[in-house]
Coordinates of C-alpha atoms and ligand atoms in Angstrom, one line a residue:
M1 CA -24.7 -33.3 5.8
K2 CA -28.3 -34.2 6.4
S3 CA -28.0 -38.0 5.5
V4 CA -25.9 -40.5 3.8
L5 CA -27.7 -42.0 0.8
L6 CA -24.9 -44.2 -0.6
S7 CA -22.0 -45.4 1.5
E8 CA -18.4 -45.7 0.2
K9 CA -18.8 -49.5 0.2
Q10 CA -22.1 -49.5 -1.6
I11 CA -20.6 -47.2 -4.3
I12 CA -17.5 -49.3 -4.9
D13 CA -19.4 -52.6 -4.9
R14 CA -21.9 -51.3 -7.5
I15 CA -19.1 -49.9 -9.6
N16 CA -17.3 -53.3 -9.6
E17 CA -20.7 -54.9 -10.7
L18 CA -21.1 -52.3 -13.4
A19 CA -17.6 -52.8 -14.7
E20 CA -18.1 -56.6 -15.0
Q21 CA -21.5 -56.1 -16.7
V22 CA -20.0 -53.6 -19.3
A23 CA -17.1 -55.9 -20.1
D24 CA -19.4 -58.9 -20.5
D25 CA -21.6 -56.9 -22.9
Y26 CA -18.6 -55.8 -25.0
R27 CA -17.2 -59.3 -25.1
A28 CA -20.6 -60.8 -26.0
I29 CA -20.5 -58.7 -29.3
G30 CA -16.9 -59.6 -29.9
V31 CA -15.2 -56.3 -29.1
Q32 CA -11.5 -56.8 -28.8
E33 CA -10.3 -53.2 -29.3
D34 CA -9.7 -50.5 -26.7
I35 CA -12.7 -48.8 -25.3
T36 CA -12.5 -45.0 -25.3
L37 CA -13.9 -43.7 -22.0
I38 CA -15.1 -40.1 -22.2
A39 CA -15.5 -38.6 -18.8
I40 CA -17.5 -35.4 -18.4
L41 CA -15.8 -33.3 -16.0
K42 CA -15.7 -32.5 -13.2
G43 CA -18.4 -34.5 -11.5
S44 CA -17.4 -37.9 -13.1
V45 CA -13.8 -37.8 -12.0
Y46 CA -14.0 -40.1 -9.0
F47 CA -16.4 -42.5 -10.8
L48 CA -14.1 -42.6 -13.8
T49 CA -11.0 -43.5 -11.8
D50 CA -12.7 -46.3 -9.9
F51 CA -14.7 -47.6 -12.9
S52 CA -11.8 -47.6 -15.3
R53 CA -9.6 -49.5 -12.9
A54 CA -12.5 -52.1 -12.3
L55 CA -13.2 -52.6 -16.0
P56 CA -11.2 -55.6 -17.2
M57 CA -10.6 -54.2 -20.6
S58 CA -8.1 -52.0 -22.3
T59 CA -9.2 -48.4 -22.2
K60 CA -8.2 -44.9 -23.4
L61 CA -9.2 -41.9 -21.4
E62 CA -10.7 -38.7 -22.9
F63 CA -12.2 -35.7 -21.1
M64 CA -14.7 -33.1 -22.0
V65 CA -15.8 -30.1 -20.0
L66 CA -19.4 -29.0 -20.6
S67 CA -21.1 -26.2 -18.9
S68 CA -24.8 -26.4 -18.1
Y69 CA -25.1 -25.5 -14.5
G70 CA -24.5 -22.3 -12.6
A71 CA -23.0 -22.2 -9.1
G72 CA -26.2 -23.4 -7.4
T73 CA -28.6 -26.3 -7.4
T74 CA -30.6 -25.5 -10.6
S75 CA -29.9 -26.0 -14.3
S76 CA -29.7 -23.0 -16.6
G77 CA -30.4 -25.4 -19.5
V78 CA -27.6 -23.8 -21.7
I79 CA -24.9 -26.3 -22.8
K80 CA -21.4 -25.3 -24.1
I81 CA -18.3 -27.2 -24.8
L82 CA -15.6 -25.7 -22.6
K83 CA -13.0 -28.4 -23.4
D84 CA -13.4 -30.7 -26.3
L85 CA -11.8 -34.2 -26.9
D86 CA -8.2 -34.4 -27.8
T87 CA -8.6 -37.2 -30.4
D88 CA -10.8 -38.2 -33.2
I89 CA -13.3 -40.9 -32.0
S90 CA -14.4 -42.1 -35.4
G91 CA -14.3 -45.9 -35.6
Q92 CA -13.7 -46.1 -31.8
H93 CA -15.9 -47.9 -29.2
V94 CA -16.9 -45.0 -27.0
L95 CA -18.4 -45.2 -23.5
V96 CA -19.4 -41.9 -22.0
V97 CA -18.9 -41.8 -18.2
E98 CA -21.2 -39.5 -16.3
D99 CA -21.7 -39.0 -12.5
V100 CA -25.4 -38.1 -12.7
V101 CA -28.2 -37.8 -15.2
D102 CA -30.5 -35.3 -13.7
T103 CA -32.8 -33.6 -16.3
G104 CA -31.0 -35.5 -19.0
N105 CA -30.4 -32.4 -21.0
T106 CA -26.6 -32.7 -20.9
I107 CA -26.4 -36.3 -22.0
T108 CA -29.1 -36.0 -24.6
W109 CA -27.3 -33.0 -26.2
L110 CA -23.9 -34.7 -26.0
Y111 CA -25.1 -38.0 -27.4
D112 CA -26.1 -36.4 -30.8
R113 CA -22.8 -34.4 -30.9
L114 CA -20.8 -37.5 -30.4
L115 CA -22.8 -39.6 -32.9
E116 CA -21.9 -36.9 -35.5
R117 CA -18.2 -38.0 -35.0
K118 CA -19.0 -41.5 -36.2
P119 CA -17.8 -43.8 -33.4
K120 CA -18.0 -47.5 -34.0
S121 CA -20.3 -47.8 -31.0
L122 CA -21.6 -45.3 -28.5
K123 CA -22.8 -46.2 -25.0
L124 CA -23.5 -44.3 -21.8
V125 CA -22.8 -45.2 -18.2
S126 CA -24.0 -43.0 -15.3
L127 CA -23.4 -43.7 -11.7
L128 CA -26.6 -42.0 -10.7
R129 CA -30.0 -41.2 -12.3
K130 CA -32.7 -38.9 -11.0
P131 CA -36.4 -39.5 -11.5
S132 CA -36.8 -36.7 -14.0
A133 CA -34.4 -38.4 -16.4
H134 CA -36.8 -41.3 -17.1
G135 CA -38.1 -41.5 -20.6
L136 CA -35.2 -39.7 -22.3
P137 CA -35.0 -40.1 -26.2
I138 CA -31.6 -41.7 -25.9
P139 CA -30.5 -44.9 -24.1
V140 CA -28.6 -44.6 -20.8
D141 CA -27.1 -48.1 -21.1
Y142 CA -25.9 -48.5 -17.5
I143 CA -27.1 -46.9 -14.3
G144 CA -25.4 -47.5 -11.0
F145 CA -28.2 -46.1 -8.7
E146 CA -31.6 -44.5 -9.0
L147 CA -31.8 -41.6 -6.7
P148 CA -34.7 -39.7 -5.3
D149 CA -35.3 -36.1 -6.5
E150 CA -33.0 -34.5 -3.9
F151 CA -29.9 -32.4 -4.1
V152 CA -26.9 -34.7 -3.4
V153 CA -23.2 -34.1 -3.0
G154 CA -20.1 -36.2 -2.6
Y155 CA -18.1 -38.7 -4.7
G156 CA -17.6 -36.0 -7.4
L157 CA -20.9 -34.1 -7.0
D158 CA -20.6 -30.6 -5.7
Y159 CA -22.4 -27.7 -4.2
D160 CA -20.6 -24.6 -5.3
E161 CA -17.5 -26.7 -6.0
R162 CA -17.4 -28.1 -2.4
Y163 CA -18.0 -31.6 -1.1
R164 CA -16.7 -33.4 -4.3
D165 CA -14.0 -35.3 -2.3
M166 CA -16.4 -36.9 0.2
P167 CA -16.1 -40.7 -0.4
Y168 CA -19.9 -41.2 0.0
I169 CA -23.0 -39.5 -1.5
G170 CA -25.4 -37.7 0.7
T171 CA -27.9 -34.9 1.1
L172 CA -27.0 -31.5 2.3
K173 CA -28.9 -29.7 5.0
K174 CA -31.2 -27.3 3.3
E175 CA -29.9 -24.2 5.1
I176 CA -26.6 -24.7 3.4
Y177 CA -27.9 -24.1 -0.1
S178 CA -30.9 -22.0 0.6
N179 CA -29.0 -19.0 1.9
Ligands
PRP1 C1 -23.6 -32.2 -13.8 C2 -23.3 -33.6 -14.1 C3 -23.8 -33.8 -15.5 C4 -25.0 -32.8 -15.5 C5 -26.3 -33.6 -15.4 O1 -22.7 -31.5 -14.2 O2 -22.0 -33.9 -14.0 O3 -22.9 -33.5 -16.4 O4 -24.9 -31.9 -14.5 O5 -27.4 -32.8 -15.4 P1 -28.6 -32.8 -16.4 O6 -29.0 -34.3 -16.6 O7 -29.7 -32.0 -15.7 O8 -28.1 -32.1 -17.7 P2 -22.4 -29.9 -13.8 O9 -22.9 -29.0 -15.0 O10 -23.0 -29.7 -12.5 O11 -20.8 -29.7 -13.8 P3 -19.8 -30.5 -12.8 O12 -19.8 -32.0 -13.3 O13 -18.5 -29.9 -13.1 O14 -20.2 -30.4 -11.4

């Protein structure tokens, strides 16, 4: 690792804040029903488990696997559904849980696909956002941290499937991903 950008404590503290804020906002508009959390695998798995347990609301969990990235640090821009939802989300309050919005291509594409399924409401929460994702045509309702435009790993984020299980988020030494 080159440097730690977000410590384990910083991440957990912020997730607890986000969860309170999300719950307050749903309560403020009178939502009493379950919230369907849709986690986009694999990167969001650690965020989902901590966030869902911090969220003081009744939730259902759904998972999607999308493919947009190759085994490196750059985006191919092509998105495919590799695993779809198990249930019909029409009439449900849906909250998409992402680890990072980088270019925003994934979440922008997914937002329209999910709206077509007629959820009662649709919101997005991302633990991280990169600078290139500002000014997207869709709302990213909740952001944990704004990151600099650097390649980061840990807490679900990988390089070539490694480093997801690190409890903090940090930058990799360039020689690791430039070979
Ligand atoms: C990452 C991340 C988001 C997406 C964000 O997934 O989890 O889904 O890229 O990038 P974008 O805003 O530029 O579209 P990735 O395809 O790397 O798969 P993974 O979650 O399995 O690591």
